[in-house]
Amino acid sequence: MSDLSPSAATLSSWLHRSGSLPSGNIIHVHIDLEHKTTISTLYFLTVTYTSDAPPDLSRHIVVKSPLVQASGVGPEVQFYRDVAPALATPPVARCLATIENSDGIPETIVIEDLRATHNHPPWPVPPAKSQAEIAIDALAHVHAQYWEAATLGNTIGRHNTEESLTSMVQGVAAHLPLFFDEFGHSLASGVRKVYEQVFASALKPWLRLTDRRALTIIHGDAHSWNFLFPRSASGPAYLIDWQLWHIDVGARDLAFLMALHWYPGRRRELETSLIRRYHEALLSHGIANYSLEDLWLDYRRGVVRNLTIPIIFWSRGMNPEGWWHRLECALAAYHDLACDELL
């Protein structure tokens, strides 16, 4: 075993404390895969339990820790500890344990490994229409559960203020001169003008979040590769990687999913039907105070906000292959949906 992967005894202790393993123990751990991303280390494990362990516990689990430990409780541990218990499984993977950073033990989550039954298209292939539909259903389920919940900003998450939103956008805008110095010659004419107009505006798409109507918990990084789709082509999707969850309008996840990542032809083909599907799903979950027109307006605001993402990625050192197509997709959606009307 890797020196950093948990032993059978450690895993047993974690699952005992969380209540996932009320009886029995883990007696053997096999590392199927060790995977390191830019932000996390993941161990995909197959474990063997003693005969007195609950029979429904998965033998295939994922142990995930961030590469940089948070000073307090990290966002993904906080999500699975405080937010996920109110959500169903699916669309959230079953969490077996959360471990906070203390006594030399890094912050860790232990969740069920779904690779045997679920996967997703390889980057940068977009989802099939049927996959996009169940992704929308998963988002609607999460959003509806926390829709205008009294816990928002109290025990769950933190509300934005005009000051925090303005500061965030101004921080992105500060990167624009250097960005255009480096890449302005490669961009279509008019791109610089779009960015200058957006960042010199009253920032209404961002300040929408100071109005608490229709706020909820969103995923915050809902590209299609953070969904797991059933291999059997039937059943619901799962959402994974919750490091960026926060309070926002649900339409923000939709704009991130479609308008930031899908090329214009694909987006134009599916966008209207998927937005309608999302609204119908909200209605089915009992959300009756949010019209389809409200949804479109918040979606278009999210399209404006997408313009910050390529700049943020570039400023963090990401290679152009990671952000250039997002820039082109974001700009196309901005023009298609006449988002300059919202500034």
XYZ file of N, CA and C in Angstrom, residues 49-222:
522
model
N -14.648 -6.708 4.307
C -15.187 -6.567 5.659
C -15.245 -7.919 6.358
N -15.315 -7.869 7.684
C -15.612 -9.075 8.446
C -17.077 -9.457 8.225
N -17.407 -10.679 8.549
C -18.749 -11.213 8.234
C -19.862 -10.503 8.994
N -19.539 -9.810 10.095
C -20.583 -9.152 10.876
C -20.808 -7.696 10.457
N -20.172 -7.255 9.374
C -20.405 -5.904 8.855
C -21.735 -5.858 8.096
N -22.364 -4.697 8.014
C -23.622 -4.582 7.264
C -23.437 -5.040 5.819
N -24.339 -5.846 5.304
C -24.157 -6.410 3.953
C -24.317 -5.402 2.825
N -24.927 -4.242 3.108
C -25.165 -3.268 2.037
C -24.021 -2.281 1.858
N -22.962 -2.381 2.656
C -21.828 -1.467 2.508
C -21.041 -1.802 1.243
N -20.733 -0.775 0.472
C -19.987 -0.996 -0.753
C -18.560 -1.443 -0.451
N -18.082 -2.391 -1.237
C -16.685 -2.816 -1.117
C -15.763 -1.907 -1.905
N -16.326 -1.058 -2.730
C -15.534 -0.177 -3.588
C -15.729 1.265 -3.117
N -14.657 1.871 -2.647
C -14.753 3.205 -2.048
C -13.660 4.120 -2.589
N -13.869 5.404 -2.406
C -12.894 6.416 -2.805
C -12.512 7.203 -1.561
N -11.225 7.363 -1.339
C -10.705 8.178 -0.251
C -10.042 9.394 -0.893
N -10.545 10.570 -0.569
C -10.117 11.798 -1.248
C -9.665 12.830 -0.239
N -8.496 13.442 -0.522
C -7.967 14.508 0.331
C -7.446 15.620 -0.558
N -7.645 16.890 -0.162
C -7.086 17.997 -0.938
C -5.574 18.059 -0.785
N -4.900 18.532 -1.826
C -3.448 18.667 -1.754
C -3.035 19.756 -0.780
N -3.852 20.822 -0.715
C -3.596 21.912 0.222
C -4.684 21.902 1.269
N -4.293 21.696 2.513
C -5.261 21.597 3.584
C -5.779 22.984 3.986
N -7.085 23.076 4.178
C -7.698 24.331 4.608
C -7.357 24.597 6.071
N -7.370 25.871 6.434
C -7.072 26.215 7.823
C -8.213 25.813 8.742
N -9.439 25.887 8.237
C -10.589 25.419 8.999
C -11.134 24.159 8.352
N -12.436 23.986 8.419
C -13.065 22.844 7.764
C -13.155 23.150 6.275
N -12.619 22.271 5.438
C -12.616 22.481 4.002
C -13.999 22.347 3.396
N -14.186 22.900 2.193
C -15.525 22.960 1.612
C -16.148 21.607 1.296
N -15.358 20.627 0.874
C -15.982 19.352 0.515
C -16.359 18.556 1.756
N -15.524 18.588 2.778
C -15.915 17.972 4.050
C -17.163 18.657 4.589
N -17.185 19.989 4.511
C -18.346 20.734 4.984
C -19.600 20.357 4.199
N -19.441 20.181 2.887
C -20.596 19.793 2.074
C -21.158 18.451 2.527
N -20.307 17.439 2.606
C -20.802 16.100 2.944
C -21.260 16.007 4.397
N -20.699 16.848 5.246
C -21.095 16.833 6.656
C -22.391 17.593 6.890
N -22.538 18.776 6.244
C -23.631 19.673 6.597
C -24.729 19.777 5.544
N -24.371 19.644 4.265
C -25.325 19.872 3.183
C -25.908 18.575 2.653
N -25.056 17.606 2.383
C -25.487 16.366 1.744
C -26.538 15.575 2.516
N -26.536 15.599 3.865
C -27.550 14.793 4.565
C -28.989 15.124 4.181
N -29.243 16.328 3.684
C -30.607 16.692 3.262
C -30.881 16.304 1.825
N -29.890 15.777 1.133
C -30.045 15.406 -0.267
C -30.106 13.889 -0.412
N -30.687 13.457 -1.505
C -30.837 12.020 -1.730
C -29.580 11.445 -2.377
N -29.482 10.125 -2.323
C -28.431 9.380 -3.015
C -29.087 8.440 -4.015
N -28.991 8.714 -5.321
C -28.452 9.878 -6.001
C -29.361 11.107 -5.829
N -28.887 12.310 -6.229
C -27.744 12.602 -7.103
C -26.405 12.769 -6.396
N -26.362 12.644 -5.078
C -25.102 12.772 -4.354
C -24.608 11.372 -4.002
N -23.335 11.118 -4.235
C -22.770 9.818 -3.886
C -22.843 9.601 -2.379
N -23.013 8.362 -1.991
C -23.082 8.037 -0.562
C -21.748 8.325 0.107
N -21.785 9.108 1.156
C -20.574 9.431 1.913
C -20.503 8.523 3.125
N -19.377 7.851 3.295
C -19.196 6.913 4.402
C -18.506 7.551 5.594
N -17.745 8.620 5.355
C -17.062 9.286 6.470
C -16.489 10.619 6.005
N -16.437 11.572 6.931
C -15.704 12.828 6.725
C -14.749 12.989 7.896
N -13.528 13.369 7.576
C -12.496 13.507 8.600
C -11.921 14.912 8.492
N -11.973 15.658 9.580
C -11.441 17.015 9.576
C -9.934 16.993 9.803
N -9.279 18.046 9.403
C -7.829 18.163 9.501
C -7.437 18.392 10.959
N -6.874 17.360 11.584
C -6.469 17.483 12.986
C -5.518 16.347 13.353
N -4.673 16.610 14.308
C -3.762 15.594 14.854
C -2.962 14.892 13.766
N -2.551 15.665 12.750
C -1.736 15.076 11.699
C -2.509 14.303 10.661
N -3.812 14.185 10.841
C -4.645 13.479 9.867
C -5.184 14.500 8.873
N -4.893 14.350 7.588
C -5.390 15.337 6.628
C -6.901 15.241 6.467
N -7.494 16.361 6.087
C -8.920 16.383 5.802
C -9.233 15.359 4.704
N -10.260 14.566 4.921
C -10.533 13.438 4.029
C -12.027 13.188 3.944
N -12.476 12.766 2.762
C -13.823 12.214 2.631
C -13.699 10.788 2.113
N -14.637 9.955 2.528
C -14.719 8.576 2.042
C -16.099 8.409 1.426
N -16.134 8.171 0.123
C -17.408 8.022 -0.571
C -17.428 6.728 -1.365
N -18.609 6.355 -1.781
C -18.779 5.141 -2.568
C -18.181 5.333 -3.961
N -17.472 4.329 -4.445
C -16.903 4.335 -5.789
C -17.966 3.811 -6.759
N -18.368 4.654 -7.703
C -19.458 4.324 -8.620
C -18.974 3.938 -10.015
N -17.685 3.731 -10.182
C -17.151 3.513 -11.529
C -17.680 2.251 -12.196
N -18.063 1.269 -11.412
C -18.557 0.026 -12.017
C -19.885 0.227 -12.730
N -20.661 1.194 -12.278
C -21.998 1.393 -12.836
C -22.162 2.720 -13.561
N -21.228 3.656 -13.363
C -21.367 4.998 -13.921
C -20.037 5.489 -14.496
N -20.143 6.363 -15.487
C -18.955 7.017 -16.044
C -19.385 8.331 -16.691
N -18.477 8.985 -17.392
C -18.821 10.189 -18.121
C -17.981 10.256 -19.383
N -18.430 11.047 -20.374
C -17.649 11.150 -21.614
C -16.267 11.727 -21.318
N -15.292 11.363 -22.112
C -13.944 11.926 -21.914
C -13.914 13.399 -22.294
N -13.084 14.161 -21.607
C -12.877 15.567 -21.949
C -12.334 15.649 -23.381
N -12.817 16.555 -24.226
C -13.857 17.560 -23.991
C -15.200 17.204 -24.640
N -15.500 15.920 -24.772
C -16.732 15.490 -25.442
C -17.941 15.850 -24.583
N -18.945 16.536 -25.143
C -20.133 16.888 -24.358
C -21.016 15.664 -24.142
N -21.939 15.743 -23.210
C -22.816 14.600 -22.951
C -23.822 14.395 -24.081
N -24.293 13.170 -24.208
C -25.406 12.896 -25.107
C -26.651 13.617 -24.601
N -27.641 13.773 -25.458
C -28.860 14.473 -25.055
C -29.486 13.819 -23.831
N -29.561 12.487 -23.815
C -30.172 11.792 -22.679
C -29.366 12.018 -21.404
N -28.046 12.096 -21.528
C -27.208 12.372 -20.362
C -27.399 13.810 -19.888
N -27.494 14.739 -20.829
C -27.725 16.136 -20.455
C -29.052 16.286 -19.711
N -30.047 15.534 -20.112
C -31.357 15.618 -19.464
C -31.296 15.152 -18.012
N -30.597 14.054 -17.755
C -30.547 13.591 -16.364
C -29.576 14.427 -15.534
N -28.615 15.085 -16.201
C -27.785 16.054 -15.480
C -28.639 17.215 -15.000
N -29.518 17.708 -15.851
C -30.437 18.780 -15.484
C -31.343 18.332 -14.348
N -31.819 17.102 -14.402
C -32.671 16.579 -13.330
C -31.928 16.554 -12.002
N -30.656 16.165 -12.039
C -29.861 16.115 -10.810
C -29.695 17.506 -10.221
N -29.401 18.482 -11.060
C -29.254 19.852 -10.578
C -30.557 20.372 -9.987
N -31.662 20.119 -10.669
C -32.949 20.585 -10.163
C -33.257 19.966 -8.802
N -32.901 18.711 -8.616
C -33.149 18.040 -7.329
C -32.382 18.734 -6.214
N -31.101 18.994 -6.453
C -30.283 19.658 -5.429
C -30.803 21.060 -5.153
N -31.047 21.822 -6.197
C -31.479 23.210 -6.029
C -32.817 23.300 -5.304
N -33.735 22.435 -5.665
C -35.066 22.490 -5.049
C -35.003 22.202 -3.553
N -34.098 21.324 -3.150
C -34.023 20.943 -1.744
C -33.648 22.120 -0.851
N -32.823 23.035 -1.370
C -32.367 24.176 -0.562
C -32.932 25.510 -1.047
N -33.974 25.456 -1.849
C -34.546 26.669 -2.440
C -35.056 27.624 -1.356
N -34.446 28.782 -1.269
C -34.823 29.806 -0.300
C -34.910 29.253 1.128
N -34.059 28.284 1.431
C -34.083 27.647 2.749
C -33.653 28.629 3.834
N -34.281 28.517 4.989
C -33.951 29.405 6.113
C -32.519 29.189 6.599
N -31.959 28.021 6.315
C -30.591 27.729 6.761
C -29.530 28.442 5.935
N -29.900 28.920 4.751
C -28.916 29.566 3.883
C -28.364 30.824 4.546
N -27.046 30.883 4.615
C -26.405 32.039 5.226
C -26.400 32.005 6.737
N -27.066 31.040 7.311
C -27.078 30.880 8.772
C -26.205 29.693 9.157
N -26.752 28.486 8.967
C -25.946 27.300 9.253
C -25.340 26.687 7.997
N -25.823 27.110 6.827
C -25.349 26.557 5.561
C -24.858 27.690 4.670
N -23.585 27.721 4.369
C -23.049 28.680 3.421
C -23.021 30.108 3.936
N -22.639 31.004 3.033
C -22.515 32.416 3.385
C -23.094 33.258 2.252
N -23.914 34.240 2.605
C -24.485 35.121 1.596
C -23.428 36.086 1.068
N -23.600 36.453 -0.203
C -22.770 37.483 -0.796
C -23.287 38.862 -0.411
N -22.400 39.826 -0.438
C -22.772 41.220 -0.233
C -22.358 42.013 -1.460
N -22.859 43.225 -1.573
C -22.449 44.073 -2.686
C -20.943 44.291 -2.672
N -20.391 44.434 -1.478
C -18.954 44.665 -1.358
C -18.158 43.437 -1.783
N -18.565 42.258 -1.342
C -17.809 41.050 -1.682
C -17.897 40.741 -3.168
N -19.064 40.957 -3.759
C -19.229 40.687 -5.186
C -18.426 41.677 -6.031
N -18.499 42.949 -5.665
C -17.762 43.973 -6.409
C -16.264 43.734 -6.319
N -15.789 43.391 -5.149
C -14.364 43.130 -4.962
C -13.912 41.941 -5.802
N -14.726 40.900 -5.844
C -14.378 39.718 -6.620
C -14.256 40.058 -8.103
N -15.249 40.768 -8.642
C -15.230 41.108 -10.072
C -14.077 42.053 -10.385
N -13.821 43.019 -9.527
C -12.711 43.934 -9.749
C -11.375 43.205 -9.732
N -11.280 42.164 -8.910
C -10.057 41.370 -8.888
C -9.808 40.671 -10.209
N -10.879 40.186 -10.846
C -10.747 39.570 -12.169
C -10.397 40.636 -13.205
N -11.085 41.774 -13.135
C -10.854 42.850 -14.109
C -9.411 43.337 -14.087
N -8.766 43.241 -12.948
C -7.383 43.707 -12.841
C -6.431 42.900 -13.734
N -6.843 41.691 -14.124
C -5.997 40.855 -14.976
C -6.145 41.187 -16.457
N -7.169 41.947 -16.821
C -7.477 42.136 -18.234
C -6.365 42.808 -19.036
N -5.725 43.873 -18.550
C -4.682 44.498 -19.382
C -3.586 43.524 -19.811
N -3.084 42.732 -18.871
C -2.031 41.782 -19.212
C -2.560 40.682 -20.119
N -3.805 40.242 -19.865
C -4.409 39.205 -20.707
C -4.484 39.670 -22.155
N -4.967 40.889 -22.377
C -5.100 41.379 -23.742
C -3.742 41.720 -24.354
N -2.783 42.087 -23.543
C -1.426 42.271 -24.068
C -0.894 40.957 -24.647
N -1.222 39.860 -23.977
C -0.684 38.568 -24.391
C -1.492 37.920 -25.508
N -2.813 38.076 -25.466
C -3.649 37.318 -26.400
C -4.557 38.173 -27.274
N -4.518 39.491 -27.096
C -5.425 40.341 -27.856
C -5.317 40.162 -29.354
N -4.105 39.885 -29.846
C -3.894 39.717 -31.286
C -4.545 38.454 -31.828
N -4.875 37.505 -30.956
C -5.460 36.228 -31.383
C -6.974 36.191 -31.236
N -7.534 37.224 -30.643
C -8.966 37.249 -30.383
C -9.709 37.966 -31.496
N -10.974 37.577 -31.668
C -11.813 38.227 -32.672
C -11.984 39.704 -32.330
N -12.176 40.493 -33.358
C -12.418 41.915 -33.121
C -13.699 42.071 -32.310
N -13.692 42.958 -31.386
C -14.865 43.186 -30.551
C -14.810 42.521 -29.199
N -13.910 41.554 -29.014
C -13.839 40.853 -27.731
C -13.392 41.804 -26.623
N -12.378 42.583 -26.899
C -11.908 43.532 -25.893
C -13.038 44.490 -25.495
N -13.805 44.955 -26.494
C -14.894 45.886 -26.208
C -15.946 45.242 -25.317
N -16.264 43.964 -25.575
C -17.227 43.257 -24.726
C -16.756 43.257 -23.284
N -15.504 42.860 -23.074
C -14.978 42.786 -21.716
C -14.941 44.164 -21.056
N -14.563 45.170 -21.815
C -14.530 46.511 -21.234
C -15.916 46.982 -20.839
N -16.919 46.678 -21.661
C -18.292 47.063 -21.337
C -18.811 46.317 -20.115
N -18.528 45.033 -20.051
C -19.011 44.228 -18.930
C -18.395 44.707 -17.617
N -17.098 44.891 -17.596
C -16.435 45.210 -16.338
C -16.547 46.684 -15.961
N -16.949 47.528 -16.912
C -17.202 48.932 -16.584
C -18.671 49.189 -16.254
N -19.462 48.134 -16.285
C -20.900 48.263 -16.057
C -21.220 48.335 -14.567
N -22.505 48.372 -14.260
C -22.953 48.393 -12.866
C -22.912 47.006 -12.221
N -22.458 45.997 -12.965
C -22.272 44.624 -12.452
C -23.592 43.993 -11.994
N -24.685 44.337 -12.658
C -25.990 43.828 -12.243
C -26.087 42.296 -12.240
N -25.491 41.580 -13.201
C -25.584 40.112 -13.151
C -25.013 39.516 -11.877
N -23.979 40.149 -11.328
C -23.400 39.658 -10.073
C -24.199 40.155 -8.862
N -24.606 41.402 -8.891
C -25.321 41.975 -7.749
C -26.724 41.394 -7.600
N -27.183 40.659 -8.596
C -28.440 39.906 -8.452
C -28.420 39.046 -7.194
N -27.242 38.615 -6.774
C -27.150 37.706 -5.629
C -27.423 38.395 -4.300
N -27.502 39.703 -4.288
C -27.884 40.388 -3.052
C -29.399 40.331 -2.834
N -30.143 39.943 -3.861
C -31.576 39.668 -3.746
C -31.714 38.188 -3.407
N -32.268 37.866 -2.266
C -32.265 36.479 -1.799
C -33.376 35.618 -2.392
N -34.157 36.210 -3.281
C -35.207 35.421 -3.928
C -34.583 34.363 -4.840
N -35.056 33.145 -4.705
C -34.642 32.016 -5.544
C -33.201 31.577 -5.315
N -32.593 31.998 -4.202
C -31.248 31.506 -3.899
C -31.317 30.075 -3.361
N -30.246 29.346 -3.578
C -30.185 27.949 -3.169
C -28.720 27.542 -3.048
N -28.482 26.262 -2.841
C -27.122 25.720 -2.892
C -26.860 25.232 -4.302
N -25.747 25.665 -4.889
C -25.376 25.173 -6.216
C -24.049 24.428 -6.140
N -23.784 23.672 -7.192
C -22.554 22.886 -7.244
C -21.340 23.786 -7.441
N -21.446 24.743 -8.365
C -20.383 25.709 -8.573
C -19.328 25.303 -9.584
N -19.334 24.032 -10.000
C -18.357 23.554 -10.991
C -19.020 22.476 -11.842
N -20.248 22.778 -12.280
C -21.116 21.760 -12.867
C -20.874 21.553 -14.357
